Coordinates of C-alpha atoms in Angstrom, one line a residue:
M28 CA 0.0 0.0 0.0
L29 CA 1.4 3.4 -1.0
F30 CA -1.1 5.7 0.7
N31 CA -2.8 5.1 4.1
V32 CA -5.6 7.4 5.1
L33 CA -7.5 5.0 7.5
G34 CA -5.8 6.7 10.4
P35 CA -3.0 9.4 10.4
L36 CA -1.8 10.0 6.8
E37 CA 1.1 7.7 5.8
V38 CA 3.0 7.4 2.6
H39 CA 5.1 4.3 1.9
A40 CA 7.6 5.6 -0.7
D41 CA 10.2 3.1 0.4
A42 CA 10.6 0.6 3.3
T43 CA 9.9 3.2 5.9
P44 CA 6.5 5.0 6.1
S45 CA 6.7 8.8 5.8
E46 CA 4.2 11.1 7.6
F47 CA 3.3 14.3 5.8
G48 CA 2.4 17.2 8.2
G49 CA 1.4 20.8 7.9
K50 CA -0.3 22.3 4.9
P51 CA 1.3 19.9 2.4
G52 CA -0.1 17.0 4.4
T53 CA -3.6 18.5 4.5
L54 CA -3.4 19.1 0.8
L55 CA -2.4 15.5 0.1
A56 CA -5.2 14.2 2.4
L57 CA -7.7 16.4 0.5
L58 CA -6.5 15.1 -2.9
L59 CA -6.7 11.5 -1.6
L60 CA -10.2 12.1 -0.3
H61 CA -11.2 12.8 -3.9
A62 CA -8.7 10.3 -5.4
N63 CA -8.7 10.4 -9.2
S64 CA -11.2 13.3 -9.3
W65 CA -10.5 17.0 -9.8
V66 CA -10.3 19.2 -6.7
S67 CA -10.7 23.0 -7.3
V68 CA -8.3 25.5 -5.9
D69 CA -11.2 27.1 -4.0
Q70 CA -11.8 23.7 -2.2
I71 CA -8.1 23.5 -1.4
I72 CA -7.9 27.0 0.0
D73 CA -11.1 26.3 2.1
A74 CA -9.5 23.1 3.5
L75 CA -6.1 24.7 4.3
W76 CA -7.2 28.1 5.7
G77 CA -11.0 28.3 6.0
E78 CA -12.1 31.9 6.3
T79 CA -8.6 33.1 7.2
A80 CA -6.9 32.6 3.8
P81 CA -4.0 34.9 3.1
P82 CA -3.7 37.0 -0.1
S83 CA -0.9 34.6 -1.2
A84 CA -3.1 31.5 -0.9
N85 CA -3.0 30.7 -4.6
G86 CA 0.7 30.9 -4.8
N87 CA 1.1 28.9 -1.6
V88 CA -1.0 26.1 -3.1
K89 CA 1.3 25.9 -6.1
T90 CA 4.3 25.6 -3.8
Y91 CA 2.7 22.8 -1.8
V92 CA 1.8 20.9 -5.0
W93 CA 5.4 21.3 -6.2
Q94 CA 6.7 19.9 -2.8
L95 CA 4.4 16.9 -3.1
R96 CA 5.4 16.2 -6.6
R97 CA 9.0 16.1 -5.5
S98 CA 8.3 13.8 -2.6
L99 CA 5.8 11.3 -4.1
P100 CA 6.8 8.5 -6.4
S101 CA 5.3 8.7 -9.9
P102 CA 2.8 6.1 -11.2
A103 CA 3.8 3.7 -14.0
C104 CA 2.7 6.3 -16.6
G105 CA 2.0 10.0 -16.3
Q106 CA 2.3 12.3 -13.3
R107 CA 1.2 11.5 -9.7
I108 CA -0.5 14.9 -9.2
E109 CA -2.0 16.4 -12.3
G110 CA -3.0 20.1 -12.8
H111 CA -5.3 22.1 -15.0
P112 CA -6.5 25.7 -14.7
G113 CA -8.3 26.0 -11.4
G114 CA -7.7 22.5 -9.9
Y115 CA -5.6 19.4 -9.2
R116 CA -6.1 15.7 -8.9
I117 CA -4.0 12.8 -7.7
Q118 CA -3.7 9.5 -9.7
V119 CA -4.1 6.5 -7.4
A120 CA -4.8 2.8 -8.2
S121 CA -7.1 0.8 -5.8
R122 CA -4.1 -1.3 -4.6
E123 CA -2.3 2.0 -3.7
L124 CA -4.9 3.6 -1.4
D125 CA -6.1 1.7 1.7
A126 CA -9.6 3.3 1.5
L127 CA -10.1 1.9 -2.0
A128 CA -8.6 -1.4 -1.0
L129 CA -11.0 -1.6 1.9
E130 CA -13.9 -1.4 -0.6
D131 CA -12.4 -4.1 -2.8
L132 CA -11.8 -6.5 0.1
A133 CA -15.3 -5.9 1.5
R134 CA -16.8 -6.6 -1.9
D135 CA -14.8 -9.8 -2.3
G136 CA -15.9 -10.9 1.2
R137 CA -19.6 -10.4 0.3
R138 CA -19.2 -12.3 -2.9
A139 CA -17.6 -15.2 -1.0
M140 CA -20.4 -15.3 1.5
D141 CA -23.0 -15.2 -1.3
K142 CA -21.2 -18.3 -2.9
G143 CA -21.3 -20.2 0.4
D144 CA -17.6 -19.9 1.2
P145 CA -17.4 -18.3 4.7
E146 CA -13.8 -19.3 5.2
R147 CA -12.6 -17.2 2.2
A148 CA -15.0 -14.5 3.2
A149 CA -13.4 -14.4 6.7
Q150 CA -10.0 -14.0 5.1
H151 CA -11.2 -11.0 3.0
F152 CA -13.0 -9.3 5.9
G153 CA -10.1 -9.9 8.3
A154 CA -7.7 -8.3 5.8
A155 CA -10.0 -5.4 5.4
L156 CA -10.1 -4.8 9.2
R157 CA -6.4 -4.9 9.4
L158 CA -6.2 -1.8 7.2
W159 CA -8.0 0.2 9.8
R160 CA -5.6 2.3 12.1
G161 CA -7.9 5.0 13.5
T162 CA -10.2 7.8 12.4
P163 CA -9.8 8.4 8.6
Y164 CA -8.5 11.7 7.3
P165 CA -7.7 13.3 10.7
E166 CA -5.7 16.0 8.9
L167 CA -8.9 17.5 7.3
P168 CA -11.6 19.7 9.0
A169 CA -14.6 17.6 10.1
G170 CA -16.9 19.6 7.8
I171 CA -14.9 18.6 4.7
A172 CA -14.2 15.0 5.5
G173 CA -17.3 14.3 7.4
I174 CA -19.4 12.5 4.8
A175 CA -16.5 10.4 3.5
T176 CA -15.4 9.6 7.1
A177 CA -18.9 8.6 8.1
R178 CA -19.2 6.4 5.0
L179 CA -15.9 4.7 5.7
E180 CA -16.8 4.2 9.3
E181 CA -20.1 2.6 8.3
Q182 CA -18.3 0.4 5.9
R183 CA -16.0 -0.7 8.7
W184 CA -18.9 -1.6 10.9
E185 CA -20.5 -3.6 8.0
V186 CA -17.2 -5.5 7.6
C187 CA -17.1 -6.2 11.3
E188 CA -20.7 -7.6 11.3
R189 CA -20.1 -9.7 8.2
F190 CA -16.8 -11.0 9.6
A191 CA -18.6 -12.1 12.7
D192 CA -21.2 -13.8 10.5
A193 CA -18.5 -15.7 8.6
L194 CA -16.8 -16.8 11.8
V195 CA -20.1 -18.1 13.2
A196 CA -20.8 -19.9 10.0
R197 CA -17.5 -21.6 10.3
G198 CA -18.2 -22.7 13.9
R199 CA -15.5 -20.3 15.2
Y200 CA -17.8 -19.1 18.0
V201 CA -15.1 -18.1 20.5
D202 CA -13.3 -16.0 17.8
A203 CA -16.6 -14.3 17.0
V204 CA -17.2 -13.5 20.7
A205 CA -13.7 -12.1 21.0
L206 CA -14.3 -9.9 17.9
L207 CA -17.7 -8.7 19.0
Q208 CA -17.3 -7.9 22.7
P209 CA -14.9 -4.9 22.3
L210 CA -17.0 -3.7 19.3
T211 CA -20.2 -3.6 21.4
A212 CA -18.3 -1.5 24.0
E213 CA -17.0 0.8 21.2
D214 CA -20.5 1.4 19.7
Q215 CA -23.1 0.4 22.2
L216 CA -26.1 1.5 20.1
R217 CA -25.5 -0.7 17.1
E218 CA -28.1 -3.4 17.4
G219 CA -26.6 -5.6 14.7
L220 CA -23.5 -6.2 16.9
W221 CA -25.6 -7.2 19.9
V222 CA -27.7 -9.6 17.8
R223 CA -24.5 -11.3 16.6
L224 CA -22.9 -11.3 20.0
I225 CA -25.9 -12.9 21.6
C226 CA -26.0 -15.5 18.8
A227 CA -22.3 -16.3 19.1
L228 CA -22.5 -16.6 22.9
S229 CA -25.5 -18.9 22.6
A230 CA -23.8 -21.0 20.0
A231 CA -20.8 -21.3 22.2
G232 CA -23.0 -22.7 25.0
R233 CA -22.8 -19.5 27.1
R234 CA -26.6 -19.0 27.4
S235 CA -26.6 -16.9 30.6
E236 CA -24.0 -14.5 29.1
A237 CA -26.2 -14.2 26.0
L238 CA -29.2 -13.2 28.0
A239 CA -27.1 -10.8 30.1
A240 CA -25.9 -9.2 26.8
Y241 CA -29.5 -8.7 25.7
Q242 CA -30.4 -6.9 29.0
R243 CA -27.3 -4.6 28.6
A244 CA -28.4 -3.7 25.1
R245 CA -31.9 -3.1 26.2
R246 CA -30.8 -0.7 29.0
L247 CA -28.4 1.2 26.7
L248 CA -31.0 1.7 24.0
H249 CA -33.5 2.9 26.5
D250 CA -31.1 5.2 28.4
E251 CA -29.4 6.7 25.4
L252 CA -32.1 6.9 22.8
G253 CA -35.4 6.3 24.7
V254 CA -36.3 3.4 22.4
D255 CA -37.0 -0.3 22.9
P256 CA -34.9 -3.1 21.2
G257 CA -35.7 -3.7 17.5
P258 CA -37.5 -6.9 16.2
E259 CA -34.2 -8.7 15.4
L260 CA -32.8 -8.2 18.9
R261 CA -36.1 -9.3 20.5
E262 CA -36.3 -12.3 18.2
V263 CA -32.8 -13.6 19.1
Q264 CA -33.6 -13.2 22.8
R265 CA -36.8 -15.2 22.3
R266 CA -34.8 -18.0 20.7
V267 CA -32.3 -18.1 23.5
L268 CA -35.1 -18.1 26.1
A269 CA -36.8 -20.9 24.2
G270 CA -33.6 -23.0 24.4
E271 CA -32.8 -23.1 20.7
Q272 CA -29.3 -23.9 19.7
L273 CA -28.2 -20.9 17.6
T274 CA -25.5 -22.3 15.4
T275 CA -26.2 -19.8 12.6
P276 CA -26.4 -16.1 12.7
A277 CA -29.8 -14.7 13.5
L278 CA -29.4 -12.5 10.4
P279 CA -29.4 -13.9 6.9
L280 CA -25.9 -14.7 5.5
R281 CA -26.8 -13.3 2.1
S282 CA -26.0 -9.7 1.4
R283 CA -28.9 -7.5 2.1
P284 CA -29.2 -3.7 2.0
R285 CA -29.0 -1.9 5.3
E286 CA -32.0 0.0 6.4
A287 CA -31.6 3.6 5.3
R288 CA -34.3 4.8 7.8
R289 CA -33.3 5.4 11.3
S290 CA -36.5 6.0 13.3
Y291 CA -36.1 6.9 16.9
L292 CA -39.5 8.5 17.5
P293 CA -41.7 7.4 20.5
R294 CA -45.1 6.1 19.6
D295 CA -47.8 8.5 18.4
I296 CA -50.6 9.5 20.7
P297 CA -53.6 7.3 19.6
D298 CA -56.3 9.7 20.9
F299 CA -54.7 12.9 19.5
T300 CA -57.5 15.5 19.3
G301 CA -57.9 19.1 18.2
R302 CA -55.2 21.5 16.8
A303 CA -56.7 21.4 13.3
L304 CA -55.3 24.7 12.2
E305 CA -51.9 24.2 13.8
L306 CA -51.7 20.7 12.3
E307 CA -52.5 22.0 8.8
A308 CA -49.8 24.7 9.1
L309 CA -47.1 22.3 10.3
L310 CA -47.9 19.7 7.7
A311 CA -47.5 22.4 5.1
A312 CA -44.0 22.9 6.3
G313 CA -43.0 19.5 4.8
P314 CA -40.5 18.9 2.1
R315 CA -40.5 21.0 -1.1
C316 CA -38.5 21.0 -4.3
D317 CA -36.1 23.7 -3.2
R318 CA -34.4 21.3 -0.7
A319 CA -34.1 24.1 1.9
L320 CA -34.0 23.4 5.6
R321 CA -37.3 24.1 7.3
V322 CA -37.6 24.9 11.0
A323 CA -40.9 25.2 12.9
V324 CA -41.0 26.3 16.5
M325 CA -43.9 25.5 18.9
D326 CA -44.0 27.5 22.1
G327 CA -46.5 27.7 24.9
M328 CA -47.1 27.2 28.6
A329 CA -46.4 23.9 30.3
G330 CA -49.0 21.3 29.6
V331 CA -50.4 23.0 26.5
G332 CA -49.5 20.0 24.3
K333 CA -46.4 21.1 22.4
S334 CA -44.6 17.8 22.5
T335 CA -47.8 15.8 21.7
L336 CA -48.4 18.0 18.6
A337 CA -44.8 17.8 17.4
L338 CA -44.8 14.0 17.7
H339 CA -48.1 13.6 15.9
V340 CA -46.9 15.8 13.1
A341 CA -43.7 13.8 12.9
H342 CA -45.6 10.5 12.5
R343 CA -47.8 12.1 9.9
L344 CA -44.7 13.0 7.8
L345 CA -42.8 9.8 8.2
D346 CA -42.9 8.8 4.6
R347 CA -41.7 12.2 3.4
Y348 CA -38.4 11.9 5.3
P349 CA -37.1 8.5 4.3
D350 CA -33.6 9.0 5.7
G351 CA -34.5 9.0 9.3
Q352 CA -36.6 10.5 12.1
V353 CA -35.3 11.2 15.5
L354 CA -36.5 12.9 18.7
C355 CA -33.8 14.6 20.8
D356 CA -34.9 15.6 24.3
L357 CA -33.1 18.8 25.2
R358 CA -34.2 18.5 28.8
A359 CA -34.8 22.2 29.6
H360 CA -37.2 21.2 32.3
T361 CA -35.8 18.0 33.8
D362 CA -37.4 18.7 37.2
D363 CA -40.8 17.5 35.8
R364 CA -39.4 14.0 35.1
P365 CA -40.4 11.0 37.2
V366 CA -38.3 10.3 40.3
G367 CA -35.5 7.9 39.4
H368 CA -35.3 9.0 35.8
S369 CA -31.8 8.2 34.6
G370 CA -31.3 11.4 32.6
Q371 CA -28.9 14.2 33.6
S372 CA -29.9 17.2 35.6
G373 CA -30.4 20.4 33.7
P374 CA -30.6 21.2 30.0
I375 CA -28.4 19.0 27.8
E376 CA -25.4 20.8 26.3
P377 CA -25.5 21.1 22.5
A378 CA -22.2 19.2 22.2
Q379 CA -23.6 16.3 24.1
A380 CA -26.8 16.3 22.0
L381 CA -24.7 16.3 18.8
G382 CA -22.8 13.4 20.1
G383 CA -26.0 11.3 20.5
L384 CA -27.3 12.5 17.2
L385 CA -24.2 11.6 15.3
R386 CA -24.1 8.2 16.8
A387 CA -27.7 7.6 16.0
F388 CA -26.9 8.3 12.3
G389 CA -24.0 5.8 12.2
V390 CA -21.0 7.8 13.3
P391 CA -19.2 5.6 15.9
R392 CA -18.1 7.1 19.2
A393 CA -14.4 7.2 18.1
G394 CA -15.4 9.2 15.0
V395 CA -17.2 12.0 17.0
P396 CA -15.0 15.1 17.4
T397 CA -14.6 16.7 20.8
G398 CA -15.4 20.3 20.1
L399 CA -18.9 21.8 19.6
E400 CA -18.1 23.5 16.3
E401 CA -16.4 20.3 14.9
R402 CA -19.4 18.2 15.9
A403 CA -21.9 20.7 14.4
A404 CA -19.9 20.7 11.1
L405 CA -19.8 16.9 11.0
W406 CA -23.6 16.8 11.8
R407 CA -24.3 19.1 8.9
A408 CA -22.0 17.1 6.6
T409 CA -23.7 13.8 7.7
L410 CA -27.1 15.1 6.8
A411 CA -26.0 17.0 3.7
D412 CA -27.5 14.4 1.3
R413 CA -30.2 13.1 3.6
R414 CA -33.8 14.2 4.1
V415 CA -34.3 13.8 7.9
L416 CA -37.1 14.8 10.3
L417 CA -35.7 16.0 13.6
V418 CA -37.8 16.8 16.7
L419 CA -35.9 19.0 19.3
D420 CA -38.1 18.7 22.3
D421 CA -38.1 21.0 25.4
A422 CA -35.5 23.5 24.2
A423 CA -34.1 25.9 26.7
S424 CA -32.9 28.7 24.4
A425 CA -32.0 29.6 20.8
A426 CA -28.3 29.1 21.7
Q427 CA -29.0 25.5 22.6
V428 CA -30.9 24.8 19.3
R429 CA -28.7 26.7 16.8
P430 CA -25.8 24.2 16.6
L431 CA -28.2 21.2 16.2
L432 CA -29.8 22.5 13.0
P433 CA -28.8 20.7 9.8
G434 CA -27.7 22.6 6.7
D435 CA -29.7 22.8 3.5
G436 CA -30.8 19.5 2.1
G437 CA -34.5 19.3 2.6
S438 CA -34.7 18.3 6.3
L439 CA -37.4 19.4 8.7
V440 CA -36.8 20.4 12.3
L441 CA -39.7 20.7 14.8
V442 CA -38.7 22.5 18.0
T443 CA -40.8 22.7 21.2
S444 CA -40.1 25.2 24.0
R445 CA -41.8 26.8 27.0
S446 CA -39.8 30.0 26.0
R447 CA -40.2 32.2 23.0
L448 CA -37.0 31.5 21.0
A449 CA -36.7 35.0 19.5
G450 CA -33.0 34.3 18.7
L451 CA -33.7 31.8 15.9
D452 CA -33.8 33.4 12.5
G453 CA -35.7 32.2 9.5
V454 CA -38.1 29.9 11.4
S455 CA -41.9 29.7 11.5
T456 CA -43.2 30.1 15.0
L457 CA -46.5 28.8 16.4
T458 CA -47.7 29.7 19.9
L459 CA -50.1 27.1 21.2
D460 CA -53.1 28.5 23.1
L461 CA -55.5 26.7 25.4
F462 CA -58.1 24.4 23.9
S463 CA -61.5 25.6 22.8
D464 CA -64.6 24.3 24.6
L465 CA -65.3 21.7 21.9
D466 CA -61.7 20.5 21.5
A467 CA -61.4 20.2 25.3
L468 CA -64.6 18.1 25.6
A469 CA -63.5 16.0 22.6
L470 CA -60.1 15.3 24.3
F471 CA -61.7 14.5 27.6
A472 CA -64.1 12.0 26.0
A473 CA -61.4 10.3 23.9
A474 CA -59.1 10.0 26.9
V475 CA -61.7 8.6 29.3
G476 CA -62.8 6.1 26.6
D477 CA -66.3 5.2 27.8
R478 CA -69.8 6.7 27.7
R479 CA -69.7 8.6 31.0
V480 CA -68.6 11.9 29.3
H481 CA -71.4 11.6 26.8
D482 CA -74.0 10.7 29.5
E483 CA -73.1 13.7 31.7
P484 CA -72.4 16.6 29.3
S485 CA -72.9 19.4 31.9
A486 CA -70.5 17.8 34.4
A487 CA -68.0 17.1 31.6
A488 CA -68.1 20.8 30.6
E489 CA -67.5 21.7 34.2
V490 CA -64.5 19.4 34.5
V491 CA -62.7 20.9 31.4
R492 CA -63.5 24.4 32.7
L493 CA -61.9 23.5 36.1
C494 CA -58.9 22.2 34.2
G495 CA -58.6 25.6 32.6
Y496 CA -58.9 24.0 29.1
L497 CA -55.3 22.9 29.5
P498 CA -54.7 19.7 27.5
M499 CA -52.3 18.1 30.1
A500 CA -54.7 18.9 33.0
I501 CA -57.6 17.4 31.0
R502 CA -55.6 14.2 30.3
V503 CA -54.7 13.8 33.9
A504 CA -58.3 14.3 35.0
A505 CA -59.5 11.8 32.4
G506 CA -56.9 9.3 33.6
R507 CA -58.3 9.7 37.1
L508 CA -61.8 9.0 35.9
R509 CA -60.7 6.1 33.7
Q510 CA -59.1 4.4 36.7
R511 CA -62.2 5.0 38.9
Q512 CA -65.1 3.1 37.3
A513 CA -67.3 3.8 40.3
W514 CA -67.0 7.6 39.8
S515 CA -69.4 9.7 37.8
V516 CA -68.1 12.7 35.9
A517 CA -70.0 14.8 38.5
T518 CA -67.9 13.1 41.2
L519 CA -64.7 14.2 39.5
A520 CA -66.1 17.8 39.1
D521 CA -66.9 17.9 42.8
R522 CA -63.4 16.8 43.8
L523 CA -61.8 19.4 41.5
R524 CA -64.0 22.1 43.3
E525 CA -62.8 21.1 46.8
S526 CA -61.0 23.6 48.9
D527 CA -57.8 21.5 49.0
G528 CA -57.1 22.7 45.5
R529 CA -57.2 21.3 42.0
L530 CA -53.5 20.8 41.7
A531 CA -53.6 18.2 44.4
E532 CA -56.3 16.3 42.5
L533 CA -54.6 16.7 39.1
H534 CA -51.7 14.4 39.9
A535 CA -51.2 10.8 38.7
E536 CA -48.1 8.7 39.1
D537 CA -45.3 10.4 37.2
R538 CA -47.5 13.3 35.8
G539 CA -48.4 16.2 38.0
L540 CA -49.1 19.8 37.1
S541 CA -47.4 21.2 40.2
V542 CA -44.2 19.5 39.2
M543 CA -44.4 20.9 35.7
F544 CA -45.1 24.4 36.9
A545 CA -42.3 24.1 39.4
A546 CA -39.8 23.4 36.6
S547 CA -40.9 26.5 34.8
Y548 CA -40.7 28.6 38.0
Q549 CA -37.2 27.4 38.7
H550 CA -36.0 28.8 35.3
L551 CA -36.9 32.3 36.3
D552 CA -34.5 34.8 37.8
P553 CA -35.1 35.8 41.5
A554 CA -37.0 39.0 40.4
G555 CA -39.2 36.9 38.1
Q556 CA -39.8 34.2 40.8
R557 CA -40.8 36.9 43.4
M558 CA -43.2 38.7 41.0
F559 CA -44.8 35.3 39.9
R560 CA -45.5 34.1 43.4
L561 CA -46.9 37.6 44.5
L562 CA -49.3 37.5 41.6
G563 CA -50.8 34.5 43.2
L564 CA -51.8 36.6 46.2
A565 CA -53.8 39.0 44.0
P566 CA -57.3 38.0 42.6
C567 CA -57.2 35.8 39.5
E568 CA -58.0 38.6 37.1
E569 CA -56.3 41.0 34.7
I570 CA -53.6 43.0 36.3
D571 CA -51.9 46.0 34.7
V572 CA -48.3 47.2 35.1
A573 CA -49.2 49.7 37.8
R574 CA -50.8 47.1 40.0
A575 CA -48.0 44.6 39.4
A576 CA -45.5 47.3 40.4
A577 CA -47.4 48.1 43.6
L578 CA -47.7 44.4 44.4
A579 CA -43.9 43.9 44.1
G580 CA -42.9 47.3 45.4
L581 CA -41.1 48.1 42.2
P582 CA -40.9 51.1 39.8
A583 CA -43.3 50.8 36.9
G584 CA -40.6 50.4 34.3
E585 CA -38.8 47.6 36.2
A586 CA -42.1 45.9 36.9
E587 CA -43.0 45.9 33.2
Q588 CA -39.7 44.3 32.3
V589 CA -40.3 41.5 34.8
M590 CA -43.8 40.9 33.5
E591 CA -42.5 40.8 30.0
R592 CA -40.0 38.1 31.0
L593 CA -42.8 36.1 32.5
L594 CA -44.7 36.5 29.3
D595 CA -41.8 35.2 27.3
Q596 CA -41.7 32.2 29.5
H597 CA -45.5 31.7 29.1
L598 CA -46.1 32.0 32.8
V599 CA -48.5 34.9 32.3
M600 CA -50.9 35.6 29.4
Q601 CA -51.5 39.0 27.8
P602 CA -55.2 39.3 26.9
R603 CA -54.6 42.9 25.7
Q604 CA -51.7 45.4 25.6
G605 CA -50.5 46.5 29.0
C606 CA -52.5 43.9 30.9
Y607 CA -51.6 40.4 32.1
R608 CA -53.3 37.4 33.6
L609 CA -52.3 34.1 35.2
H610 CA -53.9 30.9 34.0
D611 CA -56.2 29.6 36.8
L612 CA -54.0 26.6 37.6
L613 CA -50.9 28.7 37.5
H614 CA -52.5 31.2 39.8
E615 CA -53.2 28.4 42.2
Y616 CA -49.6 27.2 42.0
A617 CA -48.3 30.8 42.4
R618 CA -50.5 31.3 45.5
E619 CA -49.2 28.0 47.1
T620 CA -45.6 29.0 46.3
A621 CA -46.2 32.5 47.9
L622 CA -47.7 30.9 51.1
A623 CA -44.7 28.6 51.3
T624 CA -42.0 31.2 50.5
E625 CA -43.1 34.7 51.6
T626 CA -43.5 35.4 55.3
A627 CA -46.8 36.6 56.6
P628 CA -45.6 40.2 57.0
Q629 CA -44.2 40.2 53.4
R630 CA -47.6 38.9 52.1
Q631 CA -49.5 41.5 54.1
A632 CA -47.2 44.3 52.9
A633 CA -47.7 43.3 49.3
M634 CA -51.5 43.3 49.6
A635 CA -51.4 46.6 51.5
R636 CA -49.5 48.2 48.6
L637 CA -52.0 46.8 46.1
T638 CA -55.0 48.0 48.2
R639 CA -53.6 51.5 48.6
L640 CA -53.2 51.7 44.8
S641 CA -56.8 50.5 44.2
R642 CA -58.2 53.0 46.7
G643 CA -56.3 55.8 45.2
A644 CA -57.5 54.9 41.7
A645 CA -61.1 54.7 43.0
V646 CA -60.8 58.2 44.7
S647 CA -59.4 59.6 41.5
A648 CA -62.3 58.1 39.5
V649 CA -64.9 59.6 41.8
A650 CA -63.2 63.0 41.6
R651 CA -63.3 62.9 37.8
T652 CA -67.0 62.3 37.8
A653 CA -67.9 64.8 40.5

């Protein structure tokens, strides 16, 4: 082999390999990336300097080409590096470049397997793997080499899997296990490796280890991607549990195309109801002929149904995005997760989110760069020729979302957030409001699933009113009724009216409105938290800036700024300019928080300031009419 790019660049011009560093090495790596194809001078300058190219860049490129021509052996005929106006190319035979040799060996191995010769196939696949020395093309920026690197990495994994198939087919079970165990540690989310490892362990008579491997794979898939094992992984576990002797791979030996679609979406909501106009608008944001990236942002208060709508839209558009669909939970409000949830605390960092996304689309852990900019560039390169649907759920800020956006290529990104993401440019924004009476009743009836809602229409209307027409509250109330067959709808309405408060009633297992509201409250700054909880002491009605300022003891301008921040976080509503209002359930939560946080003298002082303002306004009104 003359040129090795499957790891740090090496050139074997004689018995001792030579390493090419600096700008000439980067140029040589770029030419080898496009072996036997022309590379423009503009591409070369971009790879060598990016946006900091010096005025002498064109002359420098010519110098580097001259240096390479002097150092590299010429092919049998012609020149190793050819030039024409505006570009260069390098002449390389398949036996001279390890990346090309890898493709040839992999193809020969597949042909041997198809002919029923696993022994020869194992020889080809083993030779192909021995070419691999590390991450391909490390000399090049990730955004330039990203697609080729991802393709080579995917080819390497395919060779690994087929090598394991050939070993098992030859009865070399121990060798197959020795090959697969470190590979499952290297890329823990590749189900094909786990299938083969379980099969090899079972065939080797190590049944308990095979079942333990399945449990490890199941936990990893759940914790990392939030998905269950696929059908092939479940099938091989079933066969092991049934006591079958797995002496052949669970997957067919014949070559078969890999699944292009990577779908990591949770299931759709079967009783999805309402949102007809919003659904129509989001479905219209689907793929178009211009192949431009489309980003749709859904914001709104906690529990209004943003994630439910995004997931429903994603399932409706599955067939339009054949290259993959994935939901990435950005965890802006982790405090409203069930106790014992394995996720991290606080919003996920963009670099960490990109690491998971890259691995979900076939980039192994070793091939993921460390820096945020490098990961974002590789992410854009990985999706450059793919049409993908990406759901970014529960975003904290525009800064968290921006690095996760693909480049142009026809992908669609659906973003949900409790904040108004004003920092995202070129996106369509949809603010979700509360349900209408009819949609609220339809959701309540669908979620309860029996005739009680239809038989008691007045009580049902009262329940959805007491839920504040908030979809999550309606779902929780419906769940309570569904689990209590002895209750009537009127019973539920009576319980929601009880003095203990609706929030205590609207709680079920891992879903509670108080927990959701608390997570939004914790994201506020101290001034916002204080204003929010003091609003709970005032009557649940419209409040203008002057009254909010009096309640908090702040100048009017400062109070307006705080109220606007609450509005941006969807913790208050604005029925008309200059006036604000808390949702009924948020008002109840704010009052509970004020009683638990503010001392009695502090609460009395706040109400006294509000009362003095109201009395002064009343006196002024009387004086004007006198």
